[in-house]
Amino acid sequence: VDEETDTKTLIGCYTATDIPGEFAWRPGALTVAVREGKWVLLEDLDTIPIDIQAALVQLLKDRVLPMGNGKVESCHPNFRVFATLQTIDQSNANSYRKVFHDHLWMKVHARPLPLDELREIALGTNPRLPEFVVDSVLRVFRQLDQSGRENQSISTGAA
């Protein structure tokens, strides 16, 4: 979700069919997930447009998705929403907290993976990738990383 995402993308909209003058409802990604019990990950929740925030508040509070014109879509029992936040600065922290009350979410802080574990994952998921490439990428990543990650040294495969 970003500033260009609108409710039509997430909830749905009427679109023209092959028959002139006829329109059909096309559900958006969030509506499909609500109906089918899918899991949804919303990235950077604190930066989304206000109209989407309003729909999400009702979804989180009442487990119904407002579709417009007074219609709502009830959530499938398996539907779940996960969200990430950007690092909240003071300029948008208050507006975020006004809309998404802290009681609507369970907060989980995940510490960044140590570089040795990132190396192990990279090599495990890409076994044909030369180790020196992985090590070079991680060295650049270490220079750019501002997470406070532990284990800042990279144990290379070379002895």
Tab-separated table of C-alpha atoms in Angstrom:
chain	number	residue	atom	x	y	z
A	1	VAL	CA	0.000	0.000	0.000
A	2	ASP	CA	1.345	3.423	-0.903
A	3	GLU	CA	0.090	6.929	-1.622
A	4	GLU	CA	-1.027	5.822	-5.098
A	5	THR	CA	-3.183	2.950	-3.806
A	6	ASP	CA	-6.863	3.790	-3.657
A	7	THR	CA	-9.961	2.044	-2.363
A	8	LYS	CA	-10.794	0.774	-5.863
A	9	THR	CA	-7.563	-1.233	-5.882
A	10	LEU	CA	-8.153	-2.730	-2.434
A	11	ILE	CA	-11.935	-2.962	-2.139
A	12	GLY	CA	-13.089	-3.091	-5.746
A	13	CYS	CA	-15.040	-1.168	-8.346
A	14	TYR	CA	-17.502	-1.501	-11.185
A	15	THR	CA	-15.866	-2.008	-14.568
A	16	ALA	CA	-17.248	-2.036	-18.093
A	17	THR	CA	-18.013	-5.419	-19.627
A	18	ASP	CA	-17.938	-6.466	-23.278
A	19	ILE	CA	-21.607	-5.488	-23.523
A	20	PRO	CA	-21.965	-1.718	-24.112
A	21	GLY	CA	-23.509	0.062	-21.129
A	22	GLU	CA	-23.134	-2.936	-18.795
A	23	PHE	CA	-20.927	-2.869	-15.731
A	24	ALA	CA	-19.820	-5.675	-13.422
A	25	TRP	CA	-18.374	-5.596	-9.913
A	26	ARG	CA	-14.677	-6.494	-9.780
A	27	PRO	CA	-13.540	-7.138	-6.186
A	28	GLY	CA	-10.199	-5.719	-5.088
A	29	ALA	CA	-7.373	-7.619	-3.440
A	30	LEU	CA	-8.520	-6.895	0.125
A	31	THR	CA	-12.106	-7.946	-0.626
A	32	VAL	CA	-10.909	-11.228	-2.107
A	33	ALA	CA	-8.741	-11.852	0.953
A	34	VAL	CA	-11.625	-11.057	3.334
A	35	ARG	CA	-13.968	-13.441	1.473
A	36	GLU	CA	-11.512	-16.306	1.082
A	37	GLY	CA	-9.801	-16.115	4.475
A	38	LYS	CA	-6.392	-15.113	3.148
A	39	TRP	CA	-3.654	-13.430	5.125
A	40	VAL	CA	-2.789	-9.856	4.150
A	41	LEU	CA	0.438	-7.949	4.786
A	42	LEU	CA	0.133	-4.169	4.651
A	43	GLU	CA	3.502	-2.459	4.508
A	44	ASP	CA	4.065	1.046	5.871
A	45	LEU	CA	0.604	1.283	7.400
A	46	ASP	CA	1.362	4.721	8.779
A	47	THR	CA	1.695	6.184	5.255
A	48	ILE	CA	-1.543	4.978	3.627
A	49	PRO	CA	-4.266	7.367	2.419
A	50	ILE	CA	-6.952	8.390	4.901
A	51	ASP	CA	-9.860	6.767	3.002
A	52	ILE	CA	-8.141	3.393	3.211
A	53	GLN	CA	-7.348	3.970	6.883
A	54	ALA	CA	-11.065	4.517	7.548
A	55	ALA	CA	-11.987	1.227	5.871
A	56	LEU	CA	-9.285	-0.627	7.791
A	57	VAL	CA	-10.453	0.703	11.156
A	58	GLN	CA	-13.916	-0.810	10.641
A	59	LEU	CA	-12.319	-4.007	9.350
A	60	LEU	CA	-10.154	-4.284	12.455
A	61	LYS	CA	-12.842	-3.279	14.948
A	62	ASP	CA	-15.875	-5.134	13.601
A	63	ARG	CA	-14.357	-7.707	11.192
A	64	VAL	CA	-16.409	-6.302	8.334
A	65	LEU	CA	-15.114	-4.502	5.259
A	66	PRO	CA	-17.170	-1.457	4.221
A	67	MET	CA	-17.964	-1.767	0.505
A	68	GLY	CA	-19.747	1.572	0.046
A	69	ASN	CA	-23.479	2.360	-0.182
A	70	GLY	CA	-23.952	0.860	3.288
A	71	LYS	CA	-22.864	-2.617	2.200
A	72	VAL	CA	-20.283	-4.589	4.147
A	73	GLU	CA	-18.392	-7.805	3.542
A	74	SER	CA	-18.041	-10.081	6.589
A	75	CYS	CA	-14.635	-11.600	7.208
A	76	HIS	CA	-13.945	-15.269	6.661
A	77	PRO	CA	-12.879	-16.812	10.013
A	78	ASN	CA	-9.327	-17.396	8.726
A	79	PHE	CA	-8.767	-13.829	7.494
A	80	ARG	CA	-5.810	-12.076	9.166
A	81	VAL	CA	-4.111	-8.707	8.730
A	82	PHE	CA	-0.438	-8.123	9.428
A	83	ALA	CA	1.114	-4.699	9.045
A	84	THR	CA	4.455	-2.986	9.200
A	85	LEU	CA	5.219	0.611	10.072
A	86	GLN	CA	7.907	2.906	8.853
A	87	THR	CA	9.945	4.444	11.611
A	88	ILE	CA	7.417	6.909	12.904
A	89	ASP	CA	8.680	10.448	13.210
A	90	GLN	CA	6.802	13.006	15.253
A	91	SER	CA	5.230	14.662	12.195
A	92	ASN	CA	3.008	11.689	11.381
A	93	ALA	CA	2.965	9.820	14.697
A	94	ASN	CA	-0.037	11.704	16.051
A	95	SER	CA	-2.158	11.294	12.913
A	96	TYR	CA	-1.361	7.576	12.846
A	97	ARG	CA	-2.306	7.151	16.510
A	98	LYS	CA	-5.585	9.057	16.053
A	99	VAL	CA	-6.768	6.642	13.358
A	100	PHE	CA	-5.206	3.337	14.407
A	101	HIS	CA	-5.670	3.088	18.114
A	102	ASP	CA	-3.002	0.988	19.734
A	103	HIS	CA	-5.621	-1.452	21.067
A	104	LEU	CA	-6.451	-2.591	17.512
A	105	TRP	CA	-3.054	-4.208	17.035
A	106	MET	CA	-0.785	-6.663	18.749
A	107	LYS	CA	2.677	-5.181	18.484
A	108	VAL	CA	5.614	-7.451	17.823
A	109	HIS	CA	9.135	-6.111	17.593
A	110	ALA	CA	11.353	-8.299	15.445
A	111	ARG	CA	15.061	-7.673	15.762
A	112	PRO	CA	17.037	-7.670	12.521
A	113	LEU	CA	18.776	-10.925	11.647
A	114	PRO	CA	22.522	-11.024	12.285
A	115	LEU	CA	24.641	-10.845	9.152
A	116	ASP	CA	25.863	-14.434	9.602
A	117	GLU	CA	22.255	-15.630	9.456
A	118	LEU	CA	21.562	-13.476	6.395
A	119	ARG	CA	24.609	-15.062	4.759
A	120	GLU	CA	23.376	-18.552	5.616
A	121	ILE	CA	19.917	-17.774	4.188
A	122	ALA	CA	21.365	-16.275	1.006
A	123	LEU	CA	23.589	-19.280	0.382
A	124	GLY	CA	20.864	-21.764	1.315
A	125	THR	CA	18.270	-20.255	-0.997
A	126	ASN	CA	20.762	-19.608	-3.818
A	127	PRO	CA	23.224	-22.522	-3.700
A	128	ARG	CA	24.683	-21.721	-7.132
A	129	LEU	CA	25.588	-18.187	-6.098
A	130	PRO	CA	29.329	-17.882	-5.402
A	131	GLU	CA	30.140	-17.171	-1.766
A	132	PHE	CA	32.297	-14.171	-2.680
A	133	VAL	CA	29.229	-12.522	-4.273
A	134	VAL	CA	27.133	-13.051	-1.148
A	135	ASP	CA	29.966	-11.718	1.024
A	136	SER	CA	30.380	-8.657	-1.210
A	137	VAL	CA	26.663	-7.891	-1.109
A	138	LEU	CA	26.607	-8.253	2.675
A	139	ARG	CA	29.606	-5.913	3.047
A	140	VAL	CA	27.737	-3.229	1.101
A	141	PHE	CA	24.569	-3.981	3.062
A	142	ARG	CA	26.494	-3.612	6.347
A	143	GLN	CA	27.699	-0.157	5.279
A	144	LEU	CA	24.162	0.964	4.412
A	145	ASP	CA	22.335	-0.745	7.275
A	146	GLN	CA	21.091	1.551	10.034
A	147	SER	CA	19.127	-1.008	12.035
A	148	GLY	CA	21.582	-1.486	14.891
A	149	ARG	CA	21.916	-5.102	13.812
A	150	GLU	CA	24.067	-7.376	15.985
A	151	ASN	CA	26.996	-9.402	14.633
A	152	GLN	CA	28.319	-6.745	12.285
A	153	SER	CA	31.199	-8.914	11.082
A	154	ILE	CA	30.654	-11.414	8.302
A	155	SER	CA	32.140	-14.866	8.692
A	156	THR	CA	33.237	-15.789	5.207
A	157	GLY	CA	33.570	-19.294	3.865
A	158	ALA	CA	37.237	-18.704	3.101
A	159	ALA	CA	39.623	-20.002	5.719
